[in-house]
JSON list of C-alpha atoms in Angstrom, two decimals:
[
{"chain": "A", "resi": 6, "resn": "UNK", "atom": "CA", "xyz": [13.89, -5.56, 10.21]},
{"chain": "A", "resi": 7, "resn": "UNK", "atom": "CA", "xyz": [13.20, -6.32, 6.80]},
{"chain": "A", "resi": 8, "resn": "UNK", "atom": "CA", "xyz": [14.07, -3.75, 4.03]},
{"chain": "A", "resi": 9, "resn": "UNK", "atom": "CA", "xyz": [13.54, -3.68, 0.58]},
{"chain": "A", "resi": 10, "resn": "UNK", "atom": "CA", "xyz": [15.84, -1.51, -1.66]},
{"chain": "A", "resi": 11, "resn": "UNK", "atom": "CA", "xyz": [15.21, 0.17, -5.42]},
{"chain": "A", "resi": 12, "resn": "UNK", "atom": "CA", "xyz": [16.93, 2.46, -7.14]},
{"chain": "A", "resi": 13, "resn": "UNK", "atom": "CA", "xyz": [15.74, 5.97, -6.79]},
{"chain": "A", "resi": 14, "resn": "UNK", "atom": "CA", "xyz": [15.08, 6.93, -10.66]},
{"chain": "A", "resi": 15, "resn": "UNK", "atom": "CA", "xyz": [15.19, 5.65, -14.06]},
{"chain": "A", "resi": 16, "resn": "UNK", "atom": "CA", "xyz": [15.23, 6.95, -17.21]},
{"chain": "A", "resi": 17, "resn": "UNK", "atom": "CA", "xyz": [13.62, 5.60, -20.76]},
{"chain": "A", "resi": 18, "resn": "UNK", "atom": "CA", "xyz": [12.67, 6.33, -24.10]},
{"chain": "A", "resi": 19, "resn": "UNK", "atom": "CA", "xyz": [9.33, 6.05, -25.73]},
{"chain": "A", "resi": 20, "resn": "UNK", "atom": "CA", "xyz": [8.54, 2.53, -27.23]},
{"chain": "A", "resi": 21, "resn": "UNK", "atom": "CA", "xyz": [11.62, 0.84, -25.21]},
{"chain": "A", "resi": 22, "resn": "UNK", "atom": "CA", "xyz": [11.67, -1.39, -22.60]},
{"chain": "A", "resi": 23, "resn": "UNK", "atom": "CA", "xyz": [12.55, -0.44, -18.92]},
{"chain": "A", "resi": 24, "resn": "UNK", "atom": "CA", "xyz": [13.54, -2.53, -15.89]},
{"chain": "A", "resi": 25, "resn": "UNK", "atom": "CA", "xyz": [12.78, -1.48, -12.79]},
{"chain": "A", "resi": 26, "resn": "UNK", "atom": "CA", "xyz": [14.87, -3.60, -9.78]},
{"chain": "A", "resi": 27, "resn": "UNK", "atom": "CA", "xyz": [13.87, -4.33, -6.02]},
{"chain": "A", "resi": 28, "resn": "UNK", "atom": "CA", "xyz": [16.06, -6.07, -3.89]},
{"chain": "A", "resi": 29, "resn": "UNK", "atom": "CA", "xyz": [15.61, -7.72, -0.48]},
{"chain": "A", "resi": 30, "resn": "UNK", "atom": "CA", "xyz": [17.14, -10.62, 1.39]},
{"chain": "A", "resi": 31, "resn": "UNK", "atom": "CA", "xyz": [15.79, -13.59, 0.10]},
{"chain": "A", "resi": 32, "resn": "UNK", "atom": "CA", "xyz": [13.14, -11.84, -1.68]},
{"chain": "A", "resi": 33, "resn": "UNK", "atom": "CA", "xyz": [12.99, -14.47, -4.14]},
{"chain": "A", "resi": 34, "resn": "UNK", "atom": "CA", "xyz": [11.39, -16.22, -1.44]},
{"chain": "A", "resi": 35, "resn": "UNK", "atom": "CA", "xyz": [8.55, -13.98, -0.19]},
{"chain": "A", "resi": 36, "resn": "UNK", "atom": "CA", "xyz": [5.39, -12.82, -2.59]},
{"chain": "A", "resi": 37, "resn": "UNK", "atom": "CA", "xyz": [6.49, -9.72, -4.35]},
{"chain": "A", "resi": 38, "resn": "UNK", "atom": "CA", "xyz": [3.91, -6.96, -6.10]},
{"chain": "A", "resi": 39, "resn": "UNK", "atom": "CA", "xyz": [4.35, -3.76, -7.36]},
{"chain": "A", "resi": 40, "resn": "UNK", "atom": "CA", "xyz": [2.32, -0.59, -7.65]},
{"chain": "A", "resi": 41, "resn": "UNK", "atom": "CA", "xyz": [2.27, 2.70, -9.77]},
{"chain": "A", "resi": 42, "resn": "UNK", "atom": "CA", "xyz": [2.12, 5.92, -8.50]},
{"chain": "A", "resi": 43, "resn": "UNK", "atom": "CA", "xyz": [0.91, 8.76, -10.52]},
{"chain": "A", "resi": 44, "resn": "UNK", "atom": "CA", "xyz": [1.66, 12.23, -9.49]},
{"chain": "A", "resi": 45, "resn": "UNK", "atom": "CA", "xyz": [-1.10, 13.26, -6.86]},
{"chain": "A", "resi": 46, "resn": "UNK", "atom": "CA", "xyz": [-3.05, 10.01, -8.05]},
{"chain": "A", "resi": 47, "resn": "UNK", "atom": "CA", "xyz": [-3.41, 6.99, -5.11]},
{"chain": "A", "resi": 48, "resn": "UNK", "atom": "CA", "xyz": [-1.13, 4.26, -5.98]},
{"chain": "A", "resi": 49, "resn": "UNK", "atom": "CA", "xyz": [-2.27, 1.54, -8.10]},
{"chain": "A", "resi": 50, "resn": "UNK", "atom": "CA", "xyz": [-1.43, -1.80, -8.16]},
{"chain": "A", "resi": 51, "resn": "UNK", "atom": "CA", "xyz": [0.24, -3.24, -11.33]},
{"chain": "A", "resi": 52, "resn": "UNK", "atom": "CA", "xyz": [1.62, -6.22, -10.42]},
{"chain": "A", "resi": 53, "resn": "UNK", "atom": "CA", "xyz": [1.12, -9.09, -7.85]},
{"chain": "A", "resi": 54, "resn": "UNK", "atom": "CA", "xyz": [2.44, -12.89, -6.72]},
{"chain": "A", "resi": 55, "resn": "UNK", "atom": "CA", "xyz": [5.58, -11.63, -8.49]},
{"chain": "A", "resi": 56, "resn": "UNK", "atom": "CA", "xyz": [3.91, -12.23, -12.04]},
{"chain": "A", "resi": 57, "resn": "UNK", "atom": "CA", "xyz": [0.21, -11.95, -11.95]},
{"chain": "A", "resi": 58, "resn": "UNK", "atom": "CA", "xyz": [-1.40, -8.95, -13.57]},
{"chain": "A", "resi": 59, "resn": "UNK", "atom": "CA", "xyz": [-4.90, -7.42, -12.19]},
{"chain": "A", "resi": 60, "resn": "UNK", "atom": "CA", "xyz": [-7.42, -7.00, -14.32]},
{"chain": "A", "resi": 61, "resn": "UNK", "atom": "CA", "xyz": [-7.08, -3.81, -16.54]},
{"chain": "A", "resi": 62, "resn": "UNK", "atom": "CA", "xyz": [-3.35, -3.74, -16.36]},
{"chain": "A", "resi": 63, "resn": "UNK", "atom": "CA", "xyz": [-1.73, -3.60, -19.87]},
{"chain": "A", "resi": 64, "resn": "UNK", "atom": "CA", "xyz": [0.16, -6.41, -20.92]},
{"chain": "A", "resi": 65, "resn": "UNK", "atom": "CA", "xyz": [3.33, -4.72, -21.00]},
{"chain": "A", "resi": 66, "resn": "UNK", "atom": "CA", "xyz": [3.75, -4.44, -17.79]},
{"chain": "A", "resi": 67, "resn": "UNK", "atom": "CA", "xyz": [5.49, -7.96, -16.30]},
{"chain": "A", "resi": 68, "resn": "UNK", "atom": "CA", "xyz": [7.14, -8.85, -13.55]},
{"chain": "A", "resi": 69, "resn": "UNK", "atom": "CA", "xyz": [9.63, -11.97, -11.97]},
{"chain": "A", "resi": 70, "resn": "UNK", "atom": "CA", "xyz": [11.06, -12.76, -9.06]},
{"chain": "A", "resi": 71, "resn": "UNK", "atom": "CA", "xyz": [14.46, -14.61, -8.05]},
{"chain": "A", "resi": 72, "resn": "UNK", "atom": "CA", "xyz": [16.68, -14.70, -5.64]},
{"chain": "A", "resi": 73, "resn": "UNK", "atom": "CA", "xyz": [17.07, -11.63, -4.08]},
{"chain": "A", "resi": 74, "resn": "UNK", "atom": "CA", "xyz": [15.99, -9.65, -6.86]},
{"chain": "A", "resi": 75, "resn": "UNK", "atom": "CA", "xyz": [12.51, -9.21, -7.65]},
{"chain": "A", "resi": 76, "resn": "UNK", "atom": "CA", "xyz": [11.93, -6.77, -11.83]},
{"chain": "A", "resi": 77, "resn": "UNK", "atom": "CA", "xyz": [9.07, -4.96, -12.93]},
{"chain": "A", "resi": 78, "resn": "UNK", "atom": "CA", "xyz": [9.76, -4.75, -16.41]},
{"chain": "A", "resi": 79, "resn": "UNK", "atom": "CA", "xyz": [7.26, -2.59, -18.75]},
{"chain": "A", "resi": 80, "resn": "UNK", "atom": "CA", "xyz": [7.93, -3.11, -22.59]},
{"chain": "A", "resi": 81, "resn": "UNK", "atom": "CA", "xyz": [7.17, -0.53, -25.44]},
{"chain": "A", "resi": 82, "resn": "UNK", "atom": "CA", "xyz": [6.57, 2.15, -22.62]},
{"chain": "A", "resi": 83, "resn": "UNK", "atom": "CA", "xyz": [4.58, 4.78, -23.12]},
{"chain": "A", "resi": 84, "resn": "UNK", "atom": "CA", "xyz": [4.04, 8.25, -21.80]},
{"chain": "A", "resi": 85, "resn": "UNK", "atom": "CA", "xyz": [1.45, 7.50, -19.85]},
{"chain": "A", "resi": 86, "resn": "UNK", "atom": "CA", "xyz": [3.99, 5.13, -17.54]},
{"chain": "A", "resi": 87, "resn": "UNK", "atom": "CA", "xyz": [5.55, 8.19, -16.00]},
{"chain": "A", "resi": 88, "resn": "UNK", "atom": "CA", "xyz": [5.70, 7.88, -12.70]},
{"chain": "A", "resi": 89, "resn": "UNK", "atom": "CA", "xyz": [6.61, 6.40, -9.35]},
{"chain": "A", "resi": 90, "resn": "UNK", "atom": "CA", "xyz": [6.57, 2.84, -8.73]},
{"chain": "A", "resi": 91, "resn": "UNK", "atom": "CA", "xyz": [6.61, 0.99, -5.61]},
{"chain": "A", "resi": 92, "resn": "UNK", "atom": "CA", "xyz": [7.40, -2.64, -4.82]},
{"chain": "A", "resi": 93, "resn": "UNK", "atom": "CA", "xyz": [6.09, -4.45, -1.57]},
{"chain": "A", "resi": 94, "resn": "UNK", "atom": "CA", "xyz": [6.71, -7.96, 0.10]},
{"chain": "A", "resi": 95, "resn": "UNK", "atom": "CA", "xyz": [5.18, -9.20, 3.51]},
{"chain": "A", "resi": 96, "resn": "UNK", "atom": "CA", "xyz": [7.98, -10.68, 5.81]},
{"chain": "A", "resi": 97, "resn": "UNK", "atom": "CA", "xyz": [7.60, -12.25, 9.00]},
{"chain": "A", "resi": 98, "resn": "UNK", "atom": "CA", "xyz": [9.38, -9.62, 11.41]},
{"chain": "A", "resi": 99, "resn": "UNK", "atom": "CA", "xyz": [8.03, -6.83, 9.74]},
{"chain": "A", "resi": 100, "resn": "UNK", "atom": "CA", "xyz": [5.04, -7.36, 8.24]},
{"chain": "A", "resi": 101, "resn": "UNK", "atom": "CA", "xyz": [4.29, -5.45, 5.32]},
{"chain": "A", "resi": 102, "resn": "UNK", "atom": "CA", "xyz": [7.30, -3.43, 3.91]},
{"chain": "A", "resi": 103, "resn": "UNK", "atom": "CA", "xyz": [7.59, -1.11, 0.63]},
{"chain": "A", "resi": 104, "resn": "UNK", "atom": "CA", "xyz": [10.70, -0.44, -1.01]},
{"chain": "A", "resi": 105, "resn": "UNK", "atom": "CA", "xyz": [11.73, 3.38, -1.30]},
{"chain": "A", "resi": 106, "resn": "UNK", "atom": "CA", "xyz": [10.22, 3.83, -4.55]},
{"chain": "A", "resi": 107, "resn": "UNK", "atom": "CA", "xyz": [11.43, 4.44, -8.47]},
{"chain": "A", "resi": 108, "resn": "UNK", "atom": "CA", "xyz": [10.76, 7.88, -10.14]},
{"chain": "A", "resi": 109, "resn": "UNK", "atom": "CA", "xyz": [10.11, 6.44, -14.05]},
{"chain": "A", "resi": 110, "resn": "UNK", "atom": "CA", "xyz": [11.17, 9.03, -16.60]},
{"chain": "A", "resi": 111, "resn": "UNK", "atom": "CA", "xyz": [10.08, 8.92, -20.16]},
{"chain": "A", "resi": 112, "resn": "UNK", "atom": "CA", "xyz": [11.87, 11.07, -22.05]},
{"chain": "B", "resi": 18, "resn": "UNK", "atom": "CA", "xyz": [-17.91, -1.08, -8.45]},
{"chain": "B", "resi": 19, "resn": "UNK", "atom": "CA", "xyz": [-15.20, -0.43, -5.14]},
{"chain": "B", "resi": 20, "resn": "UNK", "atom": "CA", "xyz": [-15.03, 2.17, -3.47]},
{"chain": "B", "resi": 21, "resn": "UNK", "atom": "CA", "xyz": [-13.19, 3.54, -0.45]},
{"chain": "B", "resi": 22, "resn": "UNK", "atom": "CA", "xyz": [-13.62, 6.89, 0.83]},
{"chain": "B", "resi": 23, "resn": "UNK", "atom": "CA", "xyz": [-11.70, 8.52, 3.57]},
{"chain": "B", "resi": 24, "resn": "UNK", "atom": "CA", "xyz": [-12.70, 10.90, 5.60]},
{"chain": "B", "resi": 25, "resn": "UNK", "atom": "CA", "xyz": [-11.72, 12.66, 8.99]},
{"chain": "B", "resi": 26, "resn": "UNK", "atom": "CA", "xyz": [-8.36, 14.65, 8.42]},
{"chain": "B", "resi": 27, "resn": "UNK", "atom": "CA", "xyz": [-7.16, 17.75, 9.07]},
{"chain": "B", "resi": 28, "resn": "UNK", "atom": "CA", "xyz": [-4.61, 20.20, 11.01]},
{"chain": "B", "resi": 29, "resn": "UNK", "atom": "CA", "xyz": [-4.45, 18.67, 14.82]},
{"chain": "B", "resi": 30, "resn": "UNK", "atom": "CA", "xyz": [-1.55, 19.64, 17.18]},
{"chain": "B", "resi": 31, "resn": "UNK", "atom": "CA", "xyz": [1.41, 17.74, 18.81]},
{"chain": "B", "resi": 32, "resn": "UNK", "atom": "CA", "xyz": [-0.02, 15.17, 21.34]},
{"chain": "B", "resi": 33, "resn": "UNK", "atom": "CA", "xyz": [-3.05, 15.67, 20.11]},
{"chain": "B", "resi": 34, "resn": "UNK", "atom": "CA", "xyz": [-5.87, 12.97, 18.44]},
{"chain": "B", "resi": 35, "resn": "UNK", "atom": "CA", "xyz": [-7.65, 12.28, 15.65]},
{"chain": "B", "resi": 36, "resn": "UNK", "atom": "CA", "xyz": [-10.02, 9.82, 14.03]},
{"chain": "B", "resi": 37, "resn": "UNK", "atom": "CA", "xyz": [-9.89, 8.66, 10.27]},
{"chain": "B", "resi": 38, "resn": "UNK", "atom": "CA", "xyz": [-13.23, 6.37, 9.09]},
{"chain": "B", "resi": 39, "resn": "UNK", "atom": "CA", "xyz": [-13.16, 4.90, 6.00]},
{"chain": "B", "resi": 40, "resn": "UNK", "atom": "CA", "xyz": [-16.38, 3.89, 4.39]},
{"chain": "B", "resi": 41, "resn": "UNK", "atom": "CA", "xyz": [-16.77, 1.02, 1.57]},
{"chain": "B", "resi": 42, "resn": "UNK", "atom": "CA", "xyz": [-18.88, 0.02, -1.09]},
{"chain": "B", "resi": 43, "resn": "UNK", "atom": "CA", "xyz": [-19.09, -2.21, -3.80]},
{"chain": "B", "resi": 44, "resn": "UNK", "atom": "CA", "xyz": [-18.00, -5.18, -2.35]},
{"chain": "B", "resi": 45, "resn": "UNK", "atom": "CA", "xyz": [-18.28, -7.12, 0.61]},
{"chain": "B", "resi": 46, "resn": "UNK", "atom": "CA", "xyz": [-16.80, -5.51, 3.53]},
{"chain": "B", "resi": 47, "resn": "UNK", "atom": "CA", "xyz": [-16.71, -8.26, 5.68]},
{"chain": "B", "resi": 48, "resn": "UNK", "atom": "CA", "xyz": [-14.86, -10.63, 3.34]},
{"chain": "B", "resi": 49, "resn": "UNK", "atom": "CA", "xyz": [-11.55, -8.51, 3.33]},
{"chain": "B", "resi": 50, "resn": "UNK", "atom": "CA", "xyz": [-8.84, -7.86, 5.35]},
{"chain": "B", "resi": 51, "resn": "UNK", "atom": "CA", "xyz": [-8.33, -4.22, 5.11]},
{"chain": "B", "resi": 52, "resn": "UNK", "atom": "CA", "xyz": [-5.09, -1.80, 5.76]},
{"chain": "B", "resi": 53, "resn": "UNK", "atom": "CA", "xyz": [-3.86, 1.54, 6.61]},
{"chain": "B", "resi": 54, "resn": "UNK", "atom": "CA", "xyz": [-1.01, 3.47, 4.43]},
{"chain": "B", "resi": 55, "resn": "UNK", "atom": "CA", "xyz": [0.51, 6.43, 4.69]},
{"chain": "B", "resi": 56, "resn": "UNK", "atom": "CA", "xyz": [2.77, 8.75, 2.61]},
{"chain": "B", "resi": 57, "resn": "UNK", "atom": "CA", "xyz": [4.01, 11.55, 4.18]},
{"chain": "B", "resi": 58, "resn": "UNK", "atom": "CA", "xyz": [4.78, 14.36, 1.76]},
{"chain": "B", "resi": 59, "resn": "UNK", "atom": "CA", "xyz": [6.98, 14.36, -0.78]},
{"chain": "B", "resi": 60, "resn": "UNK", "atom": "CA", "xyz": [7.86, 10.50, 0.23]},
{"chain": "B", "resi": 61, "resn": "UNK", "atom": "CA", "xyz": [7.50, 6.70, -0.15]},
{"chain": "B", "resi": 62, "resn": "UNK", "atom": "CA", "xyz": [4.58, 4.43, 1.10]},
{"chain": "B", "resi": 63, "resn": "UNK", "atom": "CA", "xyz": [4.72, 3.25, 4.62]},
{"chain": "B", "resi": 64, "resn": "UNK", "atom": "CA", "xyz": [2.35, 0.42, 6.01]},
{"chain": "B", "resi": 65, "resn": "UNK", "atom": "CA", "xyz": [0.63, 1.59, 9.13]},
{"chain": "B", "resi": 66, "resn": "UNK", "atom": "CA", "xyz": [-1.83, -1.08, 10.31]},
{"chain": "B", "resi": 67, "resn": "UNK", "atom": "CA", "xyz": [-3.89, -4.31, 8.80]},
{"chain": "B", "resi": 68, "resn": "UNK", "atom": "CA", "xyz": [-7.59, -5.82, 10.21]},
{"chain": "B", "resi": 69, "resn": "UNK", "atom": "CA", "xyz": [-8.39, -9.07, 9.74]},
{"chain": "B", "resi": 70, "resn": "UNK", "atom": "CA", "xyz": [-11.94, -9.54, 8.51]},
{"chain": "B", "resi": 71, "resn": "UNK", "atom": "CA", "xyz": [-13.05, -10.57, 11.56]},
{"chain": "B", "resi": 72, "resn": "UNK", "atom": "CA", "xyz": [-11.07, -8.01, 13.71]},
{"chain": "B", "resi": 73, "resn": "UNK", "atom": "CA", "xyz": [-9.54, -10.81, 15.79]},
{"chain": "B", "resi": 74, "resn": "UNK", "atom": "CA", "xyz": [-6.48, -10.18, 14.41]},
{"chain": "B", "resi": 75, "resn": "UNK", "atom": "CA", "xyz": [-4.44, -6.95, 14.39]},
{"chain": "B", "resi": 76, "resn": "UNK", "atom": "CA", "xyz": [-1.01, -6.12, 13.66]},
{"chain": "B", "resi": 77, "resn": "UNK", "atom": "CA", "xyz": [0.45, -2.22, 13.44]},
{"chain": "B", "resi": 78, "resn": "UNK", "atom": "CA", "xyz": [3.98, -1.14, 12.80]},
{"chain": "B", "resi": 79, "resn": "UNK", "atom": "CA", "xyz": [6.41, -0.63, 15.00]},
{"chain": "B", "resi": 80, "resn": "UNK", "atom": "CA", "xyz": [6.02, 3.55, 14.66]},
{"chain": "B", "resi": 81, "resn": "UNK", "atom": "CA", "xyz": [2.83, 4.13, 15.62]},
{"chain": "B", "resi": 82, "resn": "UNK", "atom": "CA", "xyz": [2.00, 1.02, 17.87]},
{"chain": "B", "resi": 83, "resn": "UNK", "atom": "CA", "xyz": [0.66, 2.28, 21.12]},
{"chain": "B", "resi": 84, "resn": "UNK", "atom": "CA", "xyz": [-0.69, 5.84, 19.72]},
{"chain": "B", "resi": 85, "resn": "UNK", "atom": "CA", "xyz": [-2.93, 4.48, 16.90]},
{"chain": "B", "resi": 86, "resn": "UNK", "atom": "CA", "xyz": [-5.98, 1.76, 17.16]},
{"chain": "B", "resi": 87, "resn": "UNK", "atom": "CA", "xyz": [-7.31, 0.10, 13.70]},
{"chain": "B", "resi": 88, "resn": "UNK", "atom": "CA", "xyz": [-10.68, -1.17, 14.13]},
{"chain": "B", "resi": 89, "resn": "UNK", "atom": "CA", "xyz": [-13.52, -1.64, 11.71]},
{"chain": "B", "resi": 90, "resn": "UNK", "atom": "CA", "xyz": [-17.85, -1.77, 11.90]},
{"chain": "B", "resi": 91, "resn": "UNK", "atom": "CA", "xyz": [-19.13, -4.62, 9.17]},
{"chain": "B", "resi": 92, "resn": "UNK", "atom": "CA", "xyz": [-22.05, -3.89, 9.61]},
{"chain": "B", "resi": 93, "resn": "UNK", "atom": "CA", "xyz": [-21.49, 0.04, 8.85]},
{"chain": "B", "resi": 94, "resn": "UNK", "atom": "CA", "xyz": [-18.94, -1.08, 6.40]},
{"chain": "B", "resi": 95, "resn": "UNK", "atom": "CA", "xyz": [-16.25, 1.06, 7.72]},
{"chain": "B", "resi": 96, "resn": "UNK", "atom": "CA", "xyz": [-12.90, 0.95, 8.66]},
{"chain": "B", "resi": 97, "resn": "UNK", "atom": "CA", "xyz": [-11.21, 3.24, 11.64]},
{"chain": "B", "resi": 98, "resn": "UNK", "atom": "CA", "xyz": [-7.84, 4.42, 12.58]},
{"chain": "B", "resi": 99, "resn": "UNK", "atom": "CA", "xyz": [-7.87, 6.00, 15.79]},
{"chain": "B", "resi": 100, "resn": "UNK", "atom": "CA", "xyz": [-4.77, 8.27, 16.32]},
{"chain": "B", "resi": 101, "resn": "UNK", "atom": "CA", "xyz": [-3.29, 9.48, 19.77]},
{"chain": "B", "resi": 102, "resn": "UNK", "atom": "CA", "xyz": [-0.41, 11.34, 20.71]},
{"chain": "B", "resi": 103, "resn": "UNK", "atom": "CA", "xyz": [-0.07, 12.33, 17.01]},
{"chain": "B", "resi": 104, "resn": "UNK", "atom": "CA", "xyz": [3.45, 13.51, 16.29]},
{"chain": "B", "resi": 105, "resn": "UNK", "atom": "CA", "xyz": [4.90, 15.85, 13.47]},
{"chain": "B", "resi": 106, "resn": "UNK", "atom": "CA", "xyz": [6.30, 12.45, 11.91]},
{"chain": "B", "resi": 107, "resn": "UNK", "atom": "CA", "xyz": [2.59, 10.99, 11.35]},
{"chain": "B", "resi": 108, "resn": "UNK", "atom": "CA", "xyz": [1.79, 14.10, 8.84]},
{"chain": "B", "resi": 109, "resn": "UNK", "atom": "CA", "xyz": [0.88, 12.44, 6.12]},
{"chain": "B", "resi": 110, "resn": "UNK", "atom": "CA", "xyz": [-1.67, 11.21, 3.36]},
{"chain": "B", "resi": 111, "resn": "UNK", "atom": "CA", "xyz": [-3.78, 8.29, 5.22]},
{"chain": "B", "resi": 112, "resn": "UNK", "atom": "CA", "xyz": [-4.79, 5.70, 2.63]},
{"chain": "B", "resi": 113, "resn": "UNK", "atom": "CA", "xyz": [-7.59, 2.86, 3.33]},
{"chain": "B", "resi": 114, "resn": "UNK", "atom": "CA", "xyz": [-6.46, 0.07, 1.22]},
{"chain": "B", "resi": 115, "resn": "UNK", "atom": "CA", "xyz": [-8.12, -3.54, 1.02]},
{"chain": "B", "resi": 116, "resn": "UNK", "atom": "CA", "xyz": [-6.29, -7.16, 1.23]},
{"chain": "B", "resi": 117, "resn": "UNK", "atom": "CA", "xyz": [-6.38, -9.00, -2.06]},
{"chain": "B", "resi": 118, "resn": "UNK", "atom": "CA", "xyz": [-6.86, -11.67, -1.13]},
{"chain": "B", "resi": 119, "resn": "UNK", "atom": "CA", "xyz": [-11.00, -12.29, -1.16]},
{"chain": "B", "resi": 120, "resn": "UNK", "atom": "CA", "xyz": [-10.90, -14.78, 1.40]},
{"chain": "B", "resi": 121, "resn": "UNK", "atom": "CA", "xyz": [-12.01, -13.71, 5.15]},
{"chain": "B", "resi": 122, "resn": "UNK", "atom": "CA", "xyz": [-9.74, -16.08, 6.32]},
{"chain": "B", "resi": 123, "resn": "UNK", "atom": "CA", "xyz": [-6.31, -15.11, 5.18]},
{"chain": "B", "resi": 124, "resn": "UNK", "atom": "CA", "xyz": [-4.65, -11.91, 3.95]},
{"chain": "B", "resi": 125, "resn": "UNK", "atom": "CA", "xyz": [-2.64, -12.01, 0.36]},
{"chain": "B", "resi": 126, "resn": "UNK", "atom": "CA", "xyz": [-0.56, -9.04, 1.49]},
{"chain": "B", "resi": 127, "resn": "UNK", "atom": "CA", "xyz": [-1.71, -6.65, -1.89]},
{"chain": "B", "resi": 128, "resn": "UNK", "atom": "CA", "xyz": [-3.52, -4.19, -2.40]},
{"chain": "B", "resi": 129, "resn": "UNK", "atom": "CA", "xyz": [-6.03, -3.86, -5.15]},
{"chain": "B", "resi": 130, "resn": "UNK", "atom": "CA", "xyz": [-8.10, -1.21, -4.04]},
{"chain": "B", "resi": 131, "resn": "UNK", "atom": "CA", "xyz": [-7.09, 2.38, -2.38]},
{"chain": "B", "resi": 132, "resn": "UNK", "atom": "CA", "xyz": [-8.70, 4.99, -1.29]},
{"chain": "B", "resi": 133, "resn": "UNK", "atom": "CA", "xyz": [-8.49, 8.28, -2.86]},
{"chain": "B", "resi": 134, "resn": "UNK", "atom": "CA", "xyz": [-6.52, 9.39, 0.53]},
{"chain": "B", "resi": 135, "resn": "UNK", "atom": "CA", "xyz": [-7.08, 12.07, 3.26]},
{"chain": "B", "resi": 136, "resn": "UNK", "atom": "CA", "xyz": [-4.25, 14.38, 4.87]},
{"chain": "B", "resi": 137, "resn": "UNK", "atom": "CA", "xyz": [-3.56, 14.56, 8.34]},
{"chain": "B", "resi": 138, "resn": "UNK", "atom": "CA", "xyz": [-0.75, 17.56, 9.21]},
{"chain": "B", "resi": 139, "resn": "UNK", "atom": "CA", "xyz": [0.53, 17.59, 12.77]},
{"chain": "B", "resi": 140, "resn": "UNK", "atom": "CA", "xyz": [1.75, 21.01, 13.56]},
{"chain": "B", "resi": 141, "resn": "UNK", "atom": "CA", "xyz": [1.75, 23.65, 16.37]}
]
């Protein structure tokens, strides 16, 4: 089965820029999005088609995808980006898969 | 403006069955693709089951296929997730999530709009 692997938590400061990493077998490949996660909030989606931001999203938040490594990255982060973040791929033999999820700290 | 609204949790017992609806607005239903998610507490997001807009096309994962049934009503605009021979490892916060894709004909695999979710607890 397909799996899709981030790291579990990740720390910034106010006004820097953070990168969060997913990694899957030829993820590079597949679509890639992302969603955010507030705590006790539904998830929302942030990013999507690896680079394509929905409609309200702020324009720090990017994304890319390569290889086996798909990045959210959010520049100048802010308070308000505290939280989890999930990213997501569809693959053949599994369908729809989510990686484990990123706890985002802003200290 | 979209809206998805679960309904239909609750405390239910080992082997035992319950029925989660989920009723839109705001767009139209029968255009979409639409999914389950769950997240059971404390943990990550796990895919449960996707509808195509139709409802010719099904597909569930591999822990829960046989015990649940996704179905949907356009003309009720609703979405279903019936659940049988629930086990402690399906508690959980059920989200109904749609495709974003717009197109009845093919599913984008993300998910633009969620539900504000509904807890289902499996326990003796």
């Amino acid at each position: 089965s397909y799996e899709l692997t981030q790291p579990p938590s990740v720390s910034v400061s106010p006004g820097q820029t953070v990168s969060i990493t997913c990694s899957g077998d030829k993820l590079g490949d597949k679509n890639a999005c992302w969603y955010q996660q507030k705590s006790g909030q539904s998830p929302v989606l942030v990013i999507y088609r690896d680079t394509k931001r929905p409609s309200g999203i702020p324009e720090r938040f990017s994304g890319s995808n390569s290889g086996n490594t798909a990045t959210l990255t959010i520049s100048g982060t802010q308070a308000m980006d505290e939280a989890d973040y999930y990213c997501q791929a569809w693959d053949s033999s599994t369908n729809v898969v989510f990686g484990g999820g990123t706890k985002l700290t802003v200290l | 403006q979209v809206q998805l609204v679960e309904s239909g949790g609750g405390l239910v017992k080992p082997g035992g069955s319950l029925r989660l609806s989920c009723a839109a607005s705001g767009f139209t239903f029968s255009d979409y693709y639409m999914n389950w998610i769950r997240q059971a507490p404390g943990k990550g997001l796990e895919w449960v089951s996707y509808i195509s807009s139709t409802g010719s096309t099904i597909y569930y994962a591999d822990s829960v296929k046989g015990r649940f049934t996704i179905s949907r009503d356009n003309a009720k605009n609703s979405l279903y997730l019936e659940m049988n021979n629930l086990r402690a490892e399906d508690t959980a916060v059920y989200y109904c999530s749609r495709d974003g894709s717009g197109s009845p004909y093919r599913a984008a695999f993300h998910f633009d709009y969620w539900g504000q979710g509904n807890l289902v607890t499996v326990s003796s």
